[in-house]
Short mmCIF file of C-alpha atoms and ligand atoms in Angstrom, two decimals:
data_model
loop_
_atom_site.label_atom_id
_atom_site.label_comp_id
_atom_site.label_asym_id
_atom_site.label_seq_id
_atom_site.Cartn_x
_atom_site.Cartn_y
_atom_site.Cartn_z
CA UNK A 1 0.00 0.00 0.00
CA UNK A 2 2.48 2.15 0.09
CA UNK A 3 4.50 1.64 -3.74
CA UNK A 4 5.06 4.67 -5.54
CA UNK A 5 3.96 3.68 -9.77
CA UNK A 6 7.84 4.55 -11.60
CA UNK A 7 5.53 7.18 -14.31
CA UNK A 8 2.53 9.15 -13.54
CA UNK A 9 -0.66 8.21 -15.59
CA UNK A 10 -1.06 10.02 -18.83
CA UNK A 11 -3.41 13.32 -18.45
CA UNK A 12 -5.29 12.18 -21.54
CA UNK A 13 -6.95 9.39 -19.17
CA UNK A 14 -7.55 11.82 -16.55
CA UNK A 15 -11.12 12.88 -16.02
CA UNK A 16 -11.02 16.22 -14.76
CA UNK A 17 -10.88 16.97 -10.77
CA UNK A 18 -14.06 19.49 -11.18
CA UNK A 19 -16.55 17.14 -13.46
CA UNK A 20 -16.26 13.81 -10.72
CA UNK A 21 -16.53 16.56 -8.39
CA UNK A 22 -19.89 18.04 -9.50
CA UNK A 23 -20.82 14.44 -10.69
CA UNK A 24 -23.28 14.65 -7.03
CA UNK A 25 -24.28 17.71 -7.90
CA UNK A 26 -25.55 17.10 -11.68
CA UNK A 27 -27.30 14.19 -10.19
CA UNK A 28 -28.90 15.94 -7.79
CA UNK A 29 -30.09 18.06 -10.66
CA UNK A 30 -31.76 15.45 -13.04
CA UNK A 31 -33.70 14.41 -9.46
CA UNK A 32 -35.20 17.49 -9.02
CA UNK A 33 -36.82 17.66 -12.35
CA UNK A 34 -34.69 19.38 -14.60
CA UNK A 35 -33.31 16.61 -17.01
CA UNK A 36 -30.68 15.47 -19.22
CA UNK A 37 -31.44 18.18 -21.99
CA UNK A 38 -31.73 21.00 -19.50
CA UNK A 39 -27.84 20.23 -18.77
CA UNK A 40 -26.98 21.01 -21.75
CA UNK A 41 -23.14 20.09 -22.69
CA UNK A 42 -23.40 18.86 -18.70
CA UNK A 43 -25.24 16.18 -19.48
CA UNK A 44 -22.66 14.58 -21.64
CA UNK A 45 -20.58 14.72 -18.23
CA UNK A 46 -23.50 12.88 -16.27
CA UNK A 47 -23.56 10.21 -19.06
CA UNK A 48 -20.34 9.73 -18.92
CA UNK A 49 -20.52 8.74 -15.43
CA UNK A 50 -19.95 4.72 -14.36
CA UNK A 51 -23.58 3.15 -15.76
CA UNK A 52 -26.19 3.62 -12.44
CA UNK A 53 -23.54 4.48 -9.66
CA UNK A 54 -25.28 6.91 -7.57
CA UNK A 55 -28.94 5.67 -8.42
CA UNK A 56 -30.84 5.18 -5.22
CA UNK A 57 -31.57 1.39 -4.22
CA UNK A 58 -34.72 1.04 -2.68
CA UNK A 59 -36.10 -0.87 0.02
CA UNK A 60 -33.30 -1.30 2.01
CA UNK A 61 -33.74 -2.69 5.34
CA UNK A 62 -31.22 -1.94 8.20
CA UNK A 63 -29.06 -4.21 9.49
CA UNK A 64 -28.90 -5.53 13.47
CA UNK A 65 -25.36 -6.29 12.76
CA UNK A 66 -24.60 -2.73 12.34
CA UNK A 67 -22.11 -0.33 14.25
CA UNK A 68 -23.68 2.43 15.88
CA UNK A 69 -20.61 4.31 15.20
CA UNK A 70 -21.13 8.11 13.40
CA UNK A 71 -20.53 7.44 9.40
CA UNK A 72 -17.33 8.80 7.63
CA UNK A 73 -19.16 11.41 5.86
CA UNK A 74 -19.77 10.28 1.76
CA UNK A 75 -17.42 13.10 0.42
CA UNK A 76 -14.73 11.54 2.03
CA UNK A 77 -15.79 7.53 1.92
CA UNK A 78 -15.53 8.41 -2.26
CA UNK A 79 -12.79 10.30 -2.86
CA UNK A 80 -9.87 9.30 -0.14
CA UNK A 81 -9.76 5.26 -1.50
CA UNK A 82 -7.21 2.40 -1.96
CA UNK A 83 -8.14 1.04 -5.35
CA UNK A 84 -4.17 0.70 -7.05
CA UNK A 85 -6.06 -0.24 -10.53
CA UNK A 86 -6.75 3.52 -10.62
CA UNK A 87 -3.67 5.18 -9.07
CA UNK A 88 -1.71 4.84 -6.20
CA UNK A 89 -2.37 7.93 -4.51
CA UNK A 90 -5.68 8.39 -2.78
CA UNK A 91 -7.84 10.74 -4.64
CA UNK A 92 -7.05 8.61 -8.08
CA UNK A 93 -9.34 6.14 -7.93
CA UNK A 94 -12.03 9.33 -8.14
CA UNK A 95 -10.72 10.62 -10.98
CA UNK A 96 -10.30 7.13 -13.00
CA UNK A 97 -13.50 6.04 -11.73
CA UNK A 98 -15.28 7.07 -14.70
CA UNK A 99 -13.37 4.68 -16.91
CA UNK A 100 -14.78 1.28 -15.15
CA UNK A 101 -17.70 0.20 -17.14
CA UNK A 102 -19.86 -1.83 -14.70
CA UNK A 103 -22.60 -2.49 -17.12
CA UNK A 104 -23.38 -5.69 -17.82
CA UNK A 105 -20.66 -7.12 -15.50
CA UNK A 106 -20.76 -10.77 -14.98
CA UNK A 107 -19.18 -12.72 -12.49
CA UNK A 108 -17.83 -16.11 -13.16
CA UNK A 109 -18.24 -18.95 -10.01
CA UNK A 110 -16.24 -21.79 -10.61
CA UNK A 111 -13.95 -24.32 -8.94
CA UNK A 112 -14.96 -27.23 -6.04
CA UNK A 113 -18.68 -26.89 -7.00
CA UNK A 114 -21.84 -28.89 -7.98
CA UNK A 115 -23.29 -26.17 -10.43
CA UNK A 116 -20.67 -24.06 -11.33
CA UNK A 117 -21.68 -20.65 -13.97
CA UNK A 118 -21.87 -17.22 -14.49
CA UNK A 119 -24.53 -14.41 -13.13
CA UNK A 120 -24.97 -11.35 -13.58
CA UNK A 121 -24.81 -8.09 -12.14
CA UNK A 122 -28.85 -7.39 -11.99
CA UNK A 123 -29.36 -10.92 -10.77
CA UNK A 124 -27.30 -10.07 -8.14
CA UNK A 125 -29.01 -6.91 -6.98
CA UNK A 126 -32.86 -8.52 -7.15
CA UNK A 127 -32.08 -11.92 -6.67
CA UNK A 128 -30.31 -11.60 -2.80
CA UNK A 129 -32.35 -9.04 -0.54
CA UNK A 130 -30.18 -6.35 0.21
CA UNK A 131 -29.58 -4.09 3.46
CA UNK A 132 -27.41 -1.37 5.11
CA UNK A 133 -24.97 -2.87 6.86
CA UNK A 134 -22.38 0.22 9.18
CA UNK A 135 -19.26 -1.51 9.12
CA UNK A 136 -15.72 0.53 10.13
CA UNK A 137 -13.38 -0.43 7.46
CA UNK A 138 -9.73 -0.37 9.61
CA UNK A 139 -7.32 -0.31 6.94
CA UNK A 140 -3.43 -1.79 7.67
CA UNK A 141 -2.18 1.53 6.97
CA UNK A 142 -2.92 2.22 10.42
CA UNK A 143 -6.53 4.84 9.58
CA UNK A 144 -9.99 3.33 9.35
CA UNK A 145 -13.71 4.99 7.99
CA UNK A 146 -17.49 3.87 9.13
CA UNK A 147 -19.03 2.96 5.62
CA UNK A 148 -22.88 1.81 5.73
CA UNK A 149 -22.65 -0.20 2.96
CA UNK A 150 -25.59 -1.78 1.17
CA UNK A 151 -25.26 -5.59 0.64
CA UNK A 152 -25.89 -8.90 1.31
CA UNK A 153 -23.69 -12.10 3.01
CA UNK A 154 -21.62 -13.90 1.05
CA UNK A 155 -22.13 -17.11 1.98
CA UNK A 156 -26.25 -16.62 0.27
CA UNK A 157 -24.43 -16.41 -3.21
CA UNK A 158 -21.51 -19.17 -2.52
CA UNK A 159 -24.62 -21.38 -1.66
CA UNK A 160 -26.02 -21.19 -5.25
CA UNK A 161 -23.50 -23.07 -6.87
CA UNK A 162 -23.33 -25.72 -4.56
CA UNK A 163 -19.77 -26.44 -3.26
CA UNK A 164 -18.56 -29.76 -2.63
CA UNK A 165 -16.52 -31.29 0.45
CA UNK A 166 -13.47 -30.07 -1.26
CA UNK A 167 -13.86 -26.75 -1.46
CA UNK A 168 -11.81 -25.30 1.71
CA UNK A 169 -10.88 -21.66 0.66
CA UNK A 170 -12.20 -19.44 -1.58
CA UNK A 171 -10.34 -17.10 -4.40
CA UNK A 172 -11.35 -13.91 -5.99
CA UNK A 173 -10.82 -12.01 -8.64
CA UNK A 174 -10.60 -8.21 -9.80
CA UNK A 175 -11.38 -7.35 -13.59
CA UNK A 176 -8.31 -6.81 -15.34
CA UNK A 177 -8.77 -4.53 -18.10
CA UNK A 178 -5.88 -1.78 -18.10
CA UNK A 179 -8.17 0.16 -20.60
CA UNK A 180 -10.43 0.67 -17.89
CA UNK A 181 -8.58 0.43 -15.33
CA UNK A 182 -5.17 2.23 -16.28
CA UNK A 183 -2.95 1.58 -13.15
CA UNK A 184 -2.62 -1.98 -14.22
CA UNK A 185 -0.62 -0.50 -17.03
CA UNK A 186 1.93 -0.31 -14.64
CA UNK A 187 3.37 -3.46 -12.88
CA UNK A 188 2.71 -1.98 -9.85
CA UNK A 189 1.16 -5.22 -8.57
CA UNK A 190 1.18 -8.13 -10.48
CA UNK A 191 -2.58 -8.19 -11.79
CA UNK A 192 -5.24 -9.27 -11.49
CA UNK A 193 -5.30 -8.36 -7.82
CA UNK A 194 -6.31 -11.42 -5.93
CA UNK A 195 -7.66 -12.06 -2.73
CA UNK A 196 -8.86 -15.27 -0.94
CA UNK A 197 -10.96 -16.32 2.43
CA UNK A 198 -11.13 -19.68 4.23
CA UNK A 199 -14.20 -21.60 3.61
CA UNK A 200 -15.62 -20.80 7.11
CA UNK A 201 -14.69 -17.13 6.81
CA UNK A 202 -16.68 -17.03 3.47
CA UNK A 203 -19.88 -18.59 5.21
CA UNK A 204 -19.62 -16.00 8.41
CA UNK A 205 -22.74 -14.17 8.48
CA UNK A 206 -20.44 -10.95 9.21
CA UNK A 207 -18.89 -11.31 5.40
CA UNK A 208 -20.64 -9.68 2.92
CA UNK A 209 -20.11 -8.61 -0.62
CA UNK A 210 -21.40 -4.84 -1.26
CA UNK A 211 -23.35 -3.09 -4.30
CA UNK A 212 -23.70 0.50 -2.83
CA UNK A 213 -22.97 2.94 0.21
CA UNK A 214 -25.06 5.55 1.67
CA UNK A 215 -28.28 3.90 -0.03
CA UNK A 216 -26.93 4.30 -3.46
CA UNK A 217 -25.40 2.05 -6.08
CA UNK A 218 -21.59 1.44 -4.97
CA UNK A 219 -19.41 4.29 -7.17
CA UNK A 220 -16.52 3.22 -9.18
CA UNK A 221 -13.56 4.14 -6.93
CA UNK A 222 -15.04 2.05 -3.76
CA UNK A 223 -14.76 -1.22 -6.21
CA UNK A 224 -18.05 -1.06 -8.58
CA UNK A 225 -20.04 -2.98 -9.30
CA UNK A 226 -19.65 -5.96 -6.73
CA UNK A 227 -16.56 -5.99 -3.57
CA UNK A 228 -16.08 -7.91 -0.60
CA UNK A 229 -16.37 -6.39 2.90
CA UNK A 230 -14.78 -8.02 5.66
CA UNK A 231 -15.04 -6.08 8.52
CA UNK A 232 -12.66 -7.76 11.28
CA UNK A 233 -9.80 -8.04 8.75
CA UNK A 234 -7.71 -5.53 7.30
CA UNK A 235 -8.81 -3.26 4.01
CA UNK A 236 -6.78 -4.91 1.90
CA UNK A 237 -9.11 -8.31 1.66
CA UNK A 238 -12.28 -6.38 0.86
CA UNK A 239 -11.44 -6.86 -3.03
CA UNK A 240 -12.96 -4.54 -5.45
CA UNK A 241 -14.77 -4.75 -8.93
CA UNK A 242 -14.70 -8.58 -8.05
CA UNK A 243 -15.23 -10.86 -11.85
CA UNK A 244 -14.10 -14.25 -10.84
CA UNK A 245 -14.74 -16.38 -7.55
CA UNK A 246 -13.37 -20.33 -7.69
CA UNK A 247 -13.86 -22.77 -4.94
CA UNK A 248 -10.10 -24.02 -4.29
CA UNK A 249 -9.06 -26.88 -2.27
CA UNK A 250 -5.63 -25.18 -0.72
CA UNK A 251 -5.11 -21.35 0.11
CA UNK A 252 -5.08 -19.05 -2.78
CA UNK A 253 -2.65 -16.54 -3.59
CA UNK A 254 -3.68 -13.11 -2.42
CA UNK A 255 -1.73 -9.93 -4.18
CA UNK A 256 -0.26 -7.84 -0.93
CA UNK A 257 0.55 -11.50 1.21
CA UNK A 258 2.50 -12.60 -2.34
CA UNK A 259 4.47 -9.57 -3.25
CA UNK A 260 4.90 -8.63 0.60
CA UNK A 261 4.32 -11.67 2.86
CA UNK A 262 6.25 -10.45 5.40
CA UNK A 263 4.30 -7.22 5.60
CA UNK A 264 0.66 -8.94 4.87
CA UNK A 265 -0.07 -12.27 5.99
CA UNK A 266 -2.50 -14.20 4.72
CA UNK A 267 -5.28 -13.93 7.42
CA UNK A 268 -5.16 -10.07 8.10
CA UNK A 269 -6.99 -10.18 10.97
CA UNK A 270 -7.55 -6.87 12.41
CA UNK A 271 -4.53 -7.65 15.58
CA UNK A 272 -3.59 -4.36 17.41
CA UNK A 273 -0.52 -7.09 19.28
CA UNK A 274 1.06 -7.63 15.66
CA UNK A 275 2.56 -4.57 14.39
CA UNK A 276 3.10 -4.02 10.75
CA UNK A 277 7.01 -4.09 10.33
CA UNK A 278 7.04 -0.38 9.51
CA UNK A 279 4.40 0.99 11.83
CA UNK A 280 2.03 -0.19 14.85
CA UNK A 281 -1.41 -1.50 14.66
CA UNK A 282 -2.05 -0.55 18.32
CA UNK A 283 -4.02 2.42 17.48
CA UNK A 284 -5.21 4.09 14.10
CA UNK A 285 -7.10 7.66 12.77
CA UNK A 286 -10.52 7.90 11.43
CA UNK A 287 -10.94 9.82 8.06
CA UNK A 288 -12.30 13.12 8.26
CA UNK A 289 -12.81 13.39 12.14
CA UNK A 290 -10.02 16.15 12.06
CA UNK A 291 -6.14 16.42 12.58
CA UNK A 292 -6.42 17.47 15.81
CA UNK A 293 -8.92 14.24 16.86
CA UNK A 294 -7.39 11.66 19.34
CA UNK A 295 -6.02 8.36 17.75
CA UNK A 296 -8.47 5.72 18.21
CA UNK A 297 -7.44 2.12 20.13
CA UNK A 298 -7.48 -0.37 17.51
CA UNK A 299 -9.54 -3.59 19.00
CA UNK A 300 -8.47 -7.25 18.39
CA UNK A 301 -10.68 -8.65 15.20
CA UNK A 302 -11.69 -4.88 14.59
CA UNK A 303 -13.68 -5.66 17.58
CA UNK A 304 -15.60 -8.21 15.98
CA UNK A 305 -13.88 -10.96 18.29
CA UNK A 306 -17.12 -12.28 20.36
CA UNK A 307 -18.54 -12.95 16.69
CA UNK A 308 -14.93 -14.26 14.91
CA UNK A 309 -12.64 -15.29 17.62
CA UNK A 310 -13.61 -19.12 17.69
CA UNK A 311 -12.57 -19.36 13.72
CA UNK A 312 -8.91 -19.42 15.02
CA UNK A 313 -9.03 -21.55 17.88
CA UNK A 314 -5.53 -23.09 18.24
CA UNK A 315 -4.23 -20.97 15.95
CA UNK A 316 -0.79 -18.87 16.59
CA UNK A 317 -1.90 -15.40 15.50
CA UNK A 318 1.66 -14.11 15.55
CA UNK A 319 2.46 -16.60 13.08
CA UNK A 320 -0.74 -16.78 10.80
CA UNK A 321 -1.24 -12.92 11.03
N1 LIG B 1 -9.18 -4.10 -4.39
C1 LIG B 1 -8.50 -3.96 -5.55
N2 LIG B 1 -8.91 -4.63 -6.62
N3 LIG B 1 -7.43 -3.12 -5.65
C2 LIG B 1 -6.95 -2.43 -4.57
O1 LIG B 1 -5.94 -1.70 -4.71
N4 LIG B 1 -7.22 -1.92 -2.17
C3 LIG B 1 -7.62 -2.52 -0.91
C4 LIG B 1 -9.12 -2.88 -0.89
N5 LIG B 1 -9.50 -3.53 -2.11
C5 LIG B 1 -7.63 -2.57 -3.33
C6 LIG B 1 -8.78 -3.41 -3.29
C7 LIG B 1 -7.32 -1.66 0.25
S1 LIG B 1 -5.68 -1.53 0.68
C8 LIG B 1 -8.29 -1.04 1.01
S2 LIG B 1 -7.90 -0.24 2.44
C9 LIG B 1 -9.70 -1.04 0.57
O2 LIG B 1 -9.89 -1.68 -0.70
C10 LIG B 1 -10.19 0.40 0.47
O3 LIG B 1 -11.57 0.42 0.17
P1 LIG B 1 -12.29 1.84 -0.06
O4 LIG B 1 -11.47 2.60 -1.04
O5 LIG B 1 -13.67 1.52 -0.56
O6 LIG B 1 -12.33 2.53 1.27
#
């Protein structure tokens, strides 16, 4: 997470700071009534915009599994993001967003499993009942956000495609297309960006994958149109813009535990006793709550351990961090 790319990206792929800025502002304009054609030369900017991110989804329920923690406010949820496809530094992903087409997106399920295929990205959305869910999102580089994401568990869309006995971990995928998504131009990482979970980790309720935040479809640079959210482990498992999940018998290679496994083990369980090598996990910052703000104590699992804690039983946490 913290790679600088050897050449900057090329302005031509740039979408300029000021039109993603107003994007929330044109769209708040069409909603009140005044339309495409009343933009004018606007409107081309609005239809440029990644296919339906923004659009309110209705009939969201809340969740019980919910922090009651105060929400990272939106402005800063979508435009301070780790997404390495888009950039490296933090406000890229905004500006590339725009470049991710996430219509139609398909995602293929294959691997250890009775009824292996493809579905699609509106099956997804009306075929599992979605719902707010308030997670705090504690990345490894030591500063966390409270997102209330809209989703739905995991485990309800593993169960489709029925895996077998030998399925014991499960791998993901992020689209790689370095037309849309220009940082993967650059070896940065070695793409696609990969990410895997253990079989029971998949199936815990707490594990979701997410379509939206703040009650609207998810936005580009937060990992449109599908991501993983896995709130007691670091950031860097909640994979983005996710194409491809297989059912795998032995653990799967994940991008930052490969090209840094000393840095970023496997697990990435939220543990304020394991420091990073550079920097400690004991504490970390939240986004947008002010310079001046007290550092917050970071809590074993993200403080998820009464629900998580029993998934590692036996287990050296030093060792498998
Ligand atoms: N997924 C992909 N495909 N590429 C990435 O660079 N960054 C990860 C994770 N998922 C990343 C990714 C990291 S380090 C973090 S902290 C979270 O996304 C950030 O999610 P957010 O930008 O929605 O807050």
């Amino acid at each position: 997470m913290l790679i600088k790319p050897p050449t900057p990206i090329p302005p031509s792929e740039i979408t300029p700071k000021e039109h993603w800025l107003r994007r929330r502002e044109l769209m708040a304009g069409a909603a009140a009534g005044l339309g495409l054609a009343a933009l004018g030369g606007l409107g081309a900017v609005l239809t440029a915009r990644p296919a339906r991110a923004g659009d309110k989804i209705p009939g969201l329920a809340p969740s019980p599994l919910s922090t009651d923690e105060k929400p990272t406010s939106l402005e800063d949820v979508t435009s301070y993001n780790n997404f390495y496809e888009m950039g490296t530094e933090k406000d890229d992903p905004a500006r590339y967003a725009s470049l991710l087409q996430t219509r139609p997106w398909t995602v293929r399920v294959d691997g250890a499993c009775a009824a292996p295929g493809e579905i699609g990205i509106e099956d997804i959305l009306t075929g599992f009942p979605q719902e707010e869910r308030i997670y705090r999102l504690r990345c490894v580089e030591a500063w966390a956000m409270v997102i209330p994401w809209v989703g739905f568990p995991l485990g309800d869309l593993l169960k489709r495609f029925q895996p077998t006995s030998q399925a014991k971990f499960v791998a993901f995928e992020t689209l790689h297309d370095p037309k849309q998504l220009p940082g993967q131009k650059r070896a940065v990482l070695e793409w696609p960006y990969r990410e895997g979970l253990r079989m029971d980790e998949a199936m815990h309720p707490l594990t979701i994958l997410a379509t939206g935040l703040y009650g609207e479809v998810l936005p580009g640079q937060n990992g449109a149109p599908l991501r993983l959210v896995v709130p007691w482990k670091y950031g860097f498992k909640s994979i983005k813009s996710i194409v491809r999940i297989s059912f795998v018998e032995s653990q799967p290679p994940a991008t930052w535990n490969q090209m840094q496994p000393d840095e970023y083990g496997f697990y990435a369980n939220v543990n304020p006793a394991v420091d990073h090598p550079r920097w400690s996990q004991k504490s970390h910052r939240i986004i947008g709550a002010g310079l001046f703000a007290p550092k917050q104590k970071t809590l074993p699992f993200n403080g998820y351990a009464d629900q998580v804690a029993s998934l590692y039983e036996g287990m050296d946490l030093k060792r498998f961090f």
